[in-house]
Amino acid sequence: MSLYDVLPAISTSFIAISAILVAIGWNLAIKRKLEAHKKVMLAGAVAALLFFIIYMSRTVFVGNTDWGGSDEMKPYYLTFLFFHIVLATVGAVFGLTTLTLAFRNSFAKHRKWGRITSVVWLFTAVTGITVYVLLYLMYPGGHTKPVLDVLFGGS
Ligand code: HEM
């Protein structure tokens, strides 16, 4: 297995782990186990951050992978990719807002934002895992090129 295969598998696992933690953390908040809710949600945020760090390092140093499957499947893949990118961006902004509200003790607002953030993050994970399955498991990935090579003309 090369670096091309390992990094996306690791970063996708972190999205899945963080979504599971968010689901558990939400359940804990509903049951009013608030200290446990705090710990589990913070762990979920760390998993999301690790995903982001691995994903960004891969984008810069290894590159993004082209679609390697059939032309008929490409629009479906691009649709999932588009929703995944939009959801992940919204999820990151909402996640930071939800955390800030919690640490400022604005719990009424935190509760409202937290519900939306959790739903957005769960959909981010589902679309992210779908993109991974389509791009790496169902079809051979296409060409991969580092962003730095694109910018500065490496091989
Ligand atoms: C990004 C991370 C977090 C998310 C997505 C999140 C999400 C949520 C959600 C969805 C609820 C409402 C549950 C419901 O009634 O349906 C909630 C409630 C709550 N959360 Fe979080 N949470 C996060 C982090 C935290 C942290 C770090 C703390 C503590 C510092 C915290 C403290 C609370 C408290 C005290 C409530 C109860 C609020 C109330 O019912 O008035 N949360 N959270």
PDB file of C-alpha atoms and ligand atoms in Angstrom:
ATOM      1  CA  MET A   1       0.000   0.000   0.000  1.00  0.00           C
ATOM      2  CA  SER A   2       1.361   3.405  -0.972  1.00  0.00           C
ATOM      3  CA  LEU A   3       0.953   6.775   0.724  1.00  0.00           C
ATOM      4  CA  TYR A   4      -1.750   7.500  -1.896  1.00  0.00           C
ATOM      5  CA  ASP A   5      -3.921   4.724  -0.483  1.00  0.00           C
ATOM      6  CA  VAL A   6      -3.153   5.076   3.210  1.00  0.00           C
ATOM      7  CA  LEU A   7      -3.765   8.803   3.812  1.00  0.00           C
ATOM      8  CA  PRO A   8      -7.328   8.923   2.414  1.00  0.00           C
ATOM      9  CA  ALA A   9      -8.196   5.751   4.360  1.00  0.00           C
ATOM     10  CA  ILE A  10      -6.898   7.325   7.585  1.00  0.00           C
ATOM     11  CA  SER A  11      -8.570  10.707   7.047  1.00  0.00           C
ATOM     12  CA  THR A  12     -11.906   9.067   6.124  1.00  0.00           C
ATOM     13  CA  SER A  13     -11.680   6.932   9.292  1.00  0.00           C
ATOM     14  CA  PHE A  14     -11.320  10.122  11.334  1.00  0.00           C
ATOM     15  CA  ILE A  15     -14.512  11.574   9.774  1.00  0.00           C
ATOM     16  CA  ALA A  16     -16.344   8.353  10.639  1.00  0.00           C
ATOM     17  CA  ILE A  17     -14.978   8.355  14.221  1.00  0.00           C
ATOM     18  CA  SER A  18     -15.894  12.012  14.761  1.00  0.00           C
ATOM     19  CA  ALA A  19     -19.448  11.435  13.443  1.00  0.00           C
ATOM     20  CA  ILE A  20     -19.898   8.480  15.828  1.00  0.00           C
ATOM     21  CA  LEU A  21     -18.619  10.622  18.731  1.00  0.00           C
ATOM     22  CA  VAL A  22     -21.032  13.454  17.793  1.00  0.00           C
ATOM     23  CA  ALA A  23     -23.952  10.980  17.740  1.00  0.00           C
ATOM     24  CA  ILE A  24     -22.933   9.621  21.181  1.00  0.00           C
ATOM     25  CA  GLY A  25     -22.348  13.171  22.497  1.00  0.00           C
ATOM     26  CA  TRP A  26     -25.801  14.318  21.343  1.00  0.00           C
ATOM     27  CA  ASN A  27     -27.379  11.345  23.075  1.00  0.00           C
ATOM     28  CA  LEU A  28     -25.499  12.205  26.284  1.00  0.00           C
ATOM     29  CA  ALA A  29     -26.765  15.832  26.125  1.00  0.00           C
ATOM     30  CA  ILE A  30     -30.355  14.619  25.719  1.00  0.00           C
ATOM     31  CA  LYS A  31     -29.865  12.362  28.775  1.00  0.00           C
ATOM     32  CA  ARG A  32     -28.445  15.409  30.630  1.00  0.00           C
ATOM     33  CA  LYS A  33     -25.093  13.687  31.190  1.00  0.00           C
ATOM     34  CA  LEU A  34     -23.452  17.018  30.492  1.00  0.00           C
ATOM     35  CA  GLU A  35     -19.910  16.394  31.751  1.00  0.00           C
ATOM     36  CA  ALA A  36     -19.689  13.270  29.561  1.00  0.00           C
ATOM     37  CA  HIS A  37     -21.294  15.250  26.692  1.00  0.00           C
ATOM     38  CA  LYS A  38     -18.539  17.848  26.940  1.00  0.00           C
ATOM     39  CA  LYS A  39     -15.721  15.242  26.860  1.00  0.00           C
ATOM     40  CA  VAL A  40     -17.195  13.223  23.991  1.00  0.00           C
ATOM     41  CA  MET A  41     -17.927  16.330  21.876  1.00  0.00           C
ATOM     42  CA  LEU A  42     -14.398  17.650  22.451  1.00  0.00           C
ATOM     43  CA  ALA A  43     -13.025  14.246  21.355  1.00  0.00           C
ATOM     44  CA  GLY A  44     -15.281  14.486  18.257  1.00  0.00           C
ATOM     45  CA  ALA A  45     -13.900  17.958  17.509  1.00  0.00           C
ATOM     46  CA  VAL A  46     -10.303  16.659  17.849  1.00  0.00           C
ATOM     47  CA  ALA A  47     -11.075  13.777  15.448  1.00  0.00           C
ATOM     48  CA  ALA A  48     -12.535  16.305  12.970  1.00  0.00           C
ATOM     49  CA  LEU A  49      -9.414  18.478  13.340  1.00  0.00           C
ATOM     50  CA  LEU A  50      -7.136  15.472  12.726  1.00  0.00           C
ATOM     51  CA  PHE A  51      -9.143  14.687   9.593  1.00  0.00           C
ATOM     52  CA  PHE A  52      -8.646  18.256   8.408  1.00  0.00           C
ATOM     53  CA  ILE A  53      -4.875  18.277   9.121  1.00  0.00           C
ATOM     54  CA  ILE A  54      -4.314  14.954   7.312  1.00  0.00           C
ATOM     55  CA  TYR A  55      -6.546  16.007   4.419  1.00  0.00           C
ATOM     56  CA  MET A  56      -4.767  19.361   3.979  1.00  0.00           C
ATOM     57  CA  SER A  57      -1.260  17.810   4.210  1.00  0.00           C
ATOM     58  CA  ARG A  58      -2.273  15.286   1.604  1.00  0.00           C
ATOM     59  CA  THR A  59      -3.669  17.988  -0.670  1.00  0.00           C
ATOM     60  CA  VAL A  60      -0.461  20.014  -0.447  1.00  0.00           C
ATOM     61  CA  PHE A  61       2.212  17.276  -0.405  1.00  0.00           C
ATOM     62  CA  VAL A  62       0.658  14.314  -2.214  1.00  0.00           C
ATOM     63  CA  GLY A  63      -2.180  15.829  -4.213  1.00  0.00           C
ATOM     64  CA  ASN A  64      -5.804  15.309  -5.050  1.00  0.00           C
ATOM     65  CA  THR A  65      -6.908  12.305  -7.020  1.00  0.00           C
ATOM     66  CA  ASP A  66      -8.835  12.546 -10.286  1.00  0.00           C
ATOM     67  CA  TRP A  67     -11.941  10.504 -10.904  1.00  0.00           C
ATOM     68  CA  GLY A  68     -10.849   7.114 -12.310  1.00  0.00           C
ATOM     69  CA  GLY A  69     -14.239   5.537 -13.003  1.00  0.00           C
ATOM     70  CA  SER A  70     -16.688   5.564 -15.893  1.00  0.00           C
ATOM     71  CA  ASP A  71     -18.040   8.754 -17.494  1.00  0.00           C
ATOM     72  CA  GLU A  72     -21.624   7.784 -16.601  1.00  0.00           C
ATOM     73  CA  MET A  73     -20.759   7.669 -12.871  1.00  0.00           C
ATOM     74  CA  LYS A  74     -18.790  10.919 -12.870  1.00  0.00           C
ATOM     75  CA  PRO A  75     -21.785  13.291 -12.357  1.00  0.00           C
ATOM     76  CA  TYR A  76     -22.880  11.221  -9.318  1.00  0.00           C
ATOM     77  CA  TYR A  77     -19.389  11.311  -7.878  1.00  0.00           C
ATOM     78  CA  LEU A  78     -19.108  15.083  -8.441  1.00  0.00           C
ATOM     79  CA  THR A  79     -22.512  15.651  -6.818  1.00  0.00           C
ATOM     80  CA  PHE A  80     -21.417  13.817  -3.646  1.00  0.00           C
ATOM     81  CA  LEU A  81     -18.068  15.605  -3.697  1.00  0.00           C
ATOM     82  CA  PHE A  82     -19.779  19.007  -4.048  1.00  0.00           C
ATOM     83  CA  PHE A  83     -22.213  18.371  -1.159  1.00  0.00           C
ATOM     84  CA  HIS A  84     -19.389  16.951   0.933  1.00  0.00           C
ATOM     85  CA  ILE A  85     -17.215  20.064   0.473  1.00  0.00           C
ATOM     86  CA  VAL A  86     -20.101  22.467   1.203  1.00  0.00           C
ATOM     87  CA  LEU A  87     -21.248  20.463   4.261  1.00  0.00           C
ATOM     88  CA  ALA A  88     -17.703  20.136   5.645  1.00  0.00           C
ATOM     89  CA  THR A  89     -17.132  23.900   5.333  1.00  0.00           C
ATOM     90  CA  VAL A  90     -20.482  24.755   6.956  1.00  0.00           C
ATOM     91  CA  GLY A  91     -19.832  22.070   9.617  1.00  0.00           C
ATOM     92  CA  ALA A  92     -16.440  23.568  10.500  1.00  0.00           C
ATOM     93  CA  VAL A  93     -17.854  27.109  10.913  1.00  0.00           C
ATOM     94  CA  PHE A  94     -20.912  25.868  12.856  1.00  0.00           C
ATOM     95  CA  GLY A  95     -18.698  23.581  14.976  1.00  0.00           C
ATOM     96  CA  LEU A  96     -16.477  26.477  16.032  1.00  0.00           C
ATOM     97  CA  THR A  97     -19.565  28.597  16.781  1.00  0.00           C
ATOM     98  CA  THR A  98     -21.130  25.772  18.845  1.00  0.00           C
ATOM     99  CA  LEU A  99     -17.920  25.308  20.855  1.00  0.00           C
ATOM    100  CA  THR A 100     -17.513  29.068  21.415  1.00  0.00           C
ATOM    101  CA  LEU A 101     -21.116  29.336  22.666  1.00  0.00           C
ATOM    102  CA  ALA A 102     -20.522  26.436  25.088  1.00  0.00           C
ATOM    103  CA  PHE A 103     -17.343  27.977  26.503  1.00  0.00           C
ATOM    104  CA  ARG A 104     -19.127  31.336  26.897  1.00  0.00           C
ATOM    105  CA  ASN A 105     -21.867  29.533  28.831  1.00  0.00           C
ATOM    106  CA  SER A 106     -24.505  30.603  26.259  1.00  0.00           C
ATOM    107  CA  PHE A 107     -26.170  27.211  26.562  1.00  0.00           C
ATOM    108  CA  ALA A 108     -29.587  28.145  25.151  1.00  0.00           C
ATOM    109  CA  LYS A 109     -27.926  29.257  21.895  1.00  0.00           C
ATOM    110  CA  HIS A 110     -25.409  26.419  22.094  1.00  0.00           C
ATOM    111  CA  ARG A 111     -28.270  23.947  22.180  1.00  0.00           C
ATOM    112  CA  LYS A 112     -29.854  25.409  18.988  1.00  0.00           C
ATOM    113  CA  TRP A 113     -26.569  25.633  17.069  1.00  0.00           C
ATOM    114  CA  GLY A 114     -25.427  22.260  18.429  1.00  0.00           C
ATOM    115  CA  ARG A 115     -28.424  20.455  16.926  1.00  0.00           C
ATOM    116  CA  ILE A 116     -27.801  21.936  13.462  1.00  0.00           C
ATOM    117  CA  THR A 117     -24.019  21.363  13.739  1.00  0.00           C
ATOM    118  CA  SER A 118     -24.548  17.718  14.694  1.00  0.00           C
ATOM    119  CA  VAL A 119     -26.907  17.060  11.764  1.00  0.00           C
ATOM    120  CA  VAL A 120     -24.583  18.850   9.305  1.00  0.00           C
ATOM    121  CA  TRP A 121     -21.608  16.859  10.605  1.00  0.00           C
ATOM    122  CA  LEU A 122     -23.418  13.544  10.319  1.00  0.00           C
ATOM    123  CA  PHE A 123     -24.242  14.333   6.668  1.00  0.00           C
ATOM    124  CA  THR A 124     -20.642  15.456   6.094  1.00  0.00           C
ATOM    125  CA  ALA A 125     -19.475  12.043   7.258  1.00  0.00           C
ATOM    126  CA  VAL A 126     -21.978  10.131   5.102  1.00  0.00           C
ATOM    127  CA  THR A 127     -21.107  12.099   1.939  1.00  0.00           C
ATOM    128  CA  GLY A 128     -17.363  11.905   2.773  1.00  0.00           C
ATOM    129  CA  ILE A 129     -17.457   8.138   3.157  1.00  0.00           C
ATOM    130  CA  THR A 130     -19.460   7.866  -0.098  1.00  0.00           C
ATOM    131  CA  VAL A 131     -16.813   9.932  -1.919  1.00  0.00           C
ATOM    132  CA  TYR A 132     -14.085   7.686  -0.498  1.00  0.00           C
ATOM    133  CA  VAL A 133     -15.889   4.481  -1.527  1.00  0.00           C
ATOM    134  CA  LEU A 134     -16.546   5.798  -5.055  1.00  0.00           C
ATOM    135  CA  LEU A 135     -13.067   7.229  -5.573  1.00  0.00           C
ATOM    136  CA  TYR A 136     -10.885   4.529  -4.017  1.00  0.00           C
ATOM    137  CA  LEU A 137     -12.834   1.332  -3.473  1.00  0.00           C
ATOM    138  CA  MET A 138     -15.245   0.986  -6.393  1.00  0.00           C
ATOM    139  CA  TYR A 139     -12.965   2.347  -9.111  1.00  0.00           C
ATOM    140  CA  PRO A 140      -9.186   2.744  -9.451  1.00  0.00           C
ATOM    141  CA  GLY A 141      -8.260   6.336  -8.562  1.00  0.00           C
ATOM    142  CA  GLY A 142      -6.985   8.567 -11.374  1.00  0.00           C
ATOM    143  CA  HIS A 143      -3.819  10.649 -11.493  1.00  0.00           C
ATOM    144  CA  THR A 144      -2.632  12.246  -8.243  1.00  0.00           C
ATOM    145  CA  LYS A 145      -0.501  15.379  -8.233  1.00  0.00           C
ATOM    146  CA  PRO A 146       0.681  17.574  -5.338  1.00  0.00           C
ATOM    147  CA  VAL A 147      -0.622  21.134  -5.272  1.00  0.00           C
ATOM    148  CA  LEU A 148       2.962  22.389  -4.807  1.00  0.00           C
ATOM    149  CA  ASP A 149       3.947  20.612  -8.050  1.00  0.00           C
ATOM    150  CA  VAL A 150       0.975  22.148  -9.810  1.00  0.00           C
ATOM    151  CA  LEU A 151       2.006  25.604  -8.566  1.00  0.00           C
ATOM    152  CA  PHE A 152       5.778  25.338  -8.972  1.00  0.00           C
ATOM    153  CA  GLY A 153       6.077  22.875 -11.839  1.00  0.00           C
ATOM    154  CA  GLY A 154       7.507  19.729 -10.214  1.00  0.00           C
ATOM    155  CA  SER A 155       7.228  16.369 -12.006  1.00  0.00           C
TER     156      SER A 155
HETATM  157  C1  HEM B   1     -18.812  20.911  18.645  1.00  0.00           C
HETATM  158  C2  HEM B   1     -19.071  20.307  19.806  1.00  0.00           C
HETATM  159  C3  HEM B   1     -20.475  20.227  20.408  1.00  0.00           C
HETATM  160  C4  HEM B   1     -21.666  19.931  19.798  1.00  0.00           C
HETATM  161  C5  HEM B   1     -21.903  19.583  18.334  1.00  0.00           C
HETATM  162  C6  HEM B   1     -22.694  19.986  20.825  1.00  0.00           C
HETATM  163  C7  HEM B   1     -24.040  19.718  20.609  1.00  0.00           C
HETATM  164  C8  HEM B   1     -25.038  19.863  21.561  1.00  0.00           C
HETATM  165  C9  HEM B   1     -26.437  19.588  21.336  1.00  0.00           C
HETATM  166  C10 HEM B   1     -27.019  19.052  20.028  1.00  0.00           C
HETATM  167  C11 HEM B   1     -27.107  19.870  22.471  1.00  0.00           C
HETATM  168  C12 HEM B   1     -28.637  19.794  22.697  1.00  0.00           C
HETATM  169  C13 HEM B   1     -29.140  18.389  22.890  1.00  0.00           C
HETATM  170  C14 HEM B   1     -30.639  18.398  22.723  1.00  0.00           C
HETATM  171  O1  HEM B   1     -31.333  18.824  23.645  1.00  0.00           O
HETATM  172  O2  HEM B   1     -31.110  17.980  21.633  1.00  0.00           O
HETATM  173  C15 HEM B   1     -26.135  20.326  23.445  1.00  0.00           C
HETATM  174  C16 HEM B   1     -26.444  20.703  24.736  1.00  0.00           C
HETATM  175  C17 HEM B   1     -25.497  21.097  25.669  1.00  0.00           C
HETATM  176  N1  HEM B   1     -24.126  21.156  25.496  1.00  0.00           N
HETATM  177 FE1  HEM B   1     -23.132  20.721  23.788  1.00  0.00          FE
HETATM  178  N2  HEM B   1     -22.103  20.321  22.024  1.00  0.00           N
HETATM  179  C18 HEM B   1     -20.754  20.471  21.811  1.00  0.00           C
HETATM  180  C19 HEM B   1     -19.804  20.791  22.757  1.00  0.00           C
HETATM  181  C20 HEM B   1     -20.070  21.151  24.081  1.00  0.00           C
HETATM  182  C21 HEM B   1     -19.098  21.559  25.062  1.00  0.00           C
HETATM  183  C22 HEM B   1     -17.583  21.663  24.791  1.00  0.00           C
HETATM  184  C23 HEM B   1     -19.776  21.829  26.218  1.00  0.00           C
HETATM  185  C24 HEM B   1     -19.249  22.325  27.548  1.00  0.00           C
HETATM  186  C25 HEM B   1     -18.319  23.267  27.654  1.00  0.00           C
HETATM  187  C26 HEM B   1     -21.172  21.593  25.976  1.00  0.00           C
HETATM  188  C27 HEM B   1     -22.196  21.769  26.913  1.00  0.00           C
HETATM  189  C28 HEM B   1     -23.546  21.595  26.667  1.00  0.00           C
HETATM  190  C29 HEM B   1     -24.611  21.833  27.661  1.00  0.00           C
HETATM  191  C30 HEM B   1     -24.404  22.340  29.090  1.00  0.00           C
HETATM  192  C31 HEM B   1     -25.829  21.525  27.013  1.00  0.00           C
HETATM  193  C32 HEM B   1     -27.225  21.633  27.603  1.00  0.00           C
HETATM  194  C33 HEM B   1     -27.791  22.975  27.196  1.00  0.00           C
HETATM  195  C34 HEM B   1     -29.222  23.124  27.649  1.00  0.00           C
HETATM  196  O3  HEM B   1     -29.986  22.153  27.555  1.00  0.00           O
HETATM  197  O4  HEM B   1     -29.557  24.232  28.061  1.00  0.00           O
HETATM  198  N3  HEM B   1     -21.330  21.190  24.677  1.00  0.00           N
HETATM  199  N4  HEM B   1     -24.875  20.309  22.871  1.00  0.00           N
END
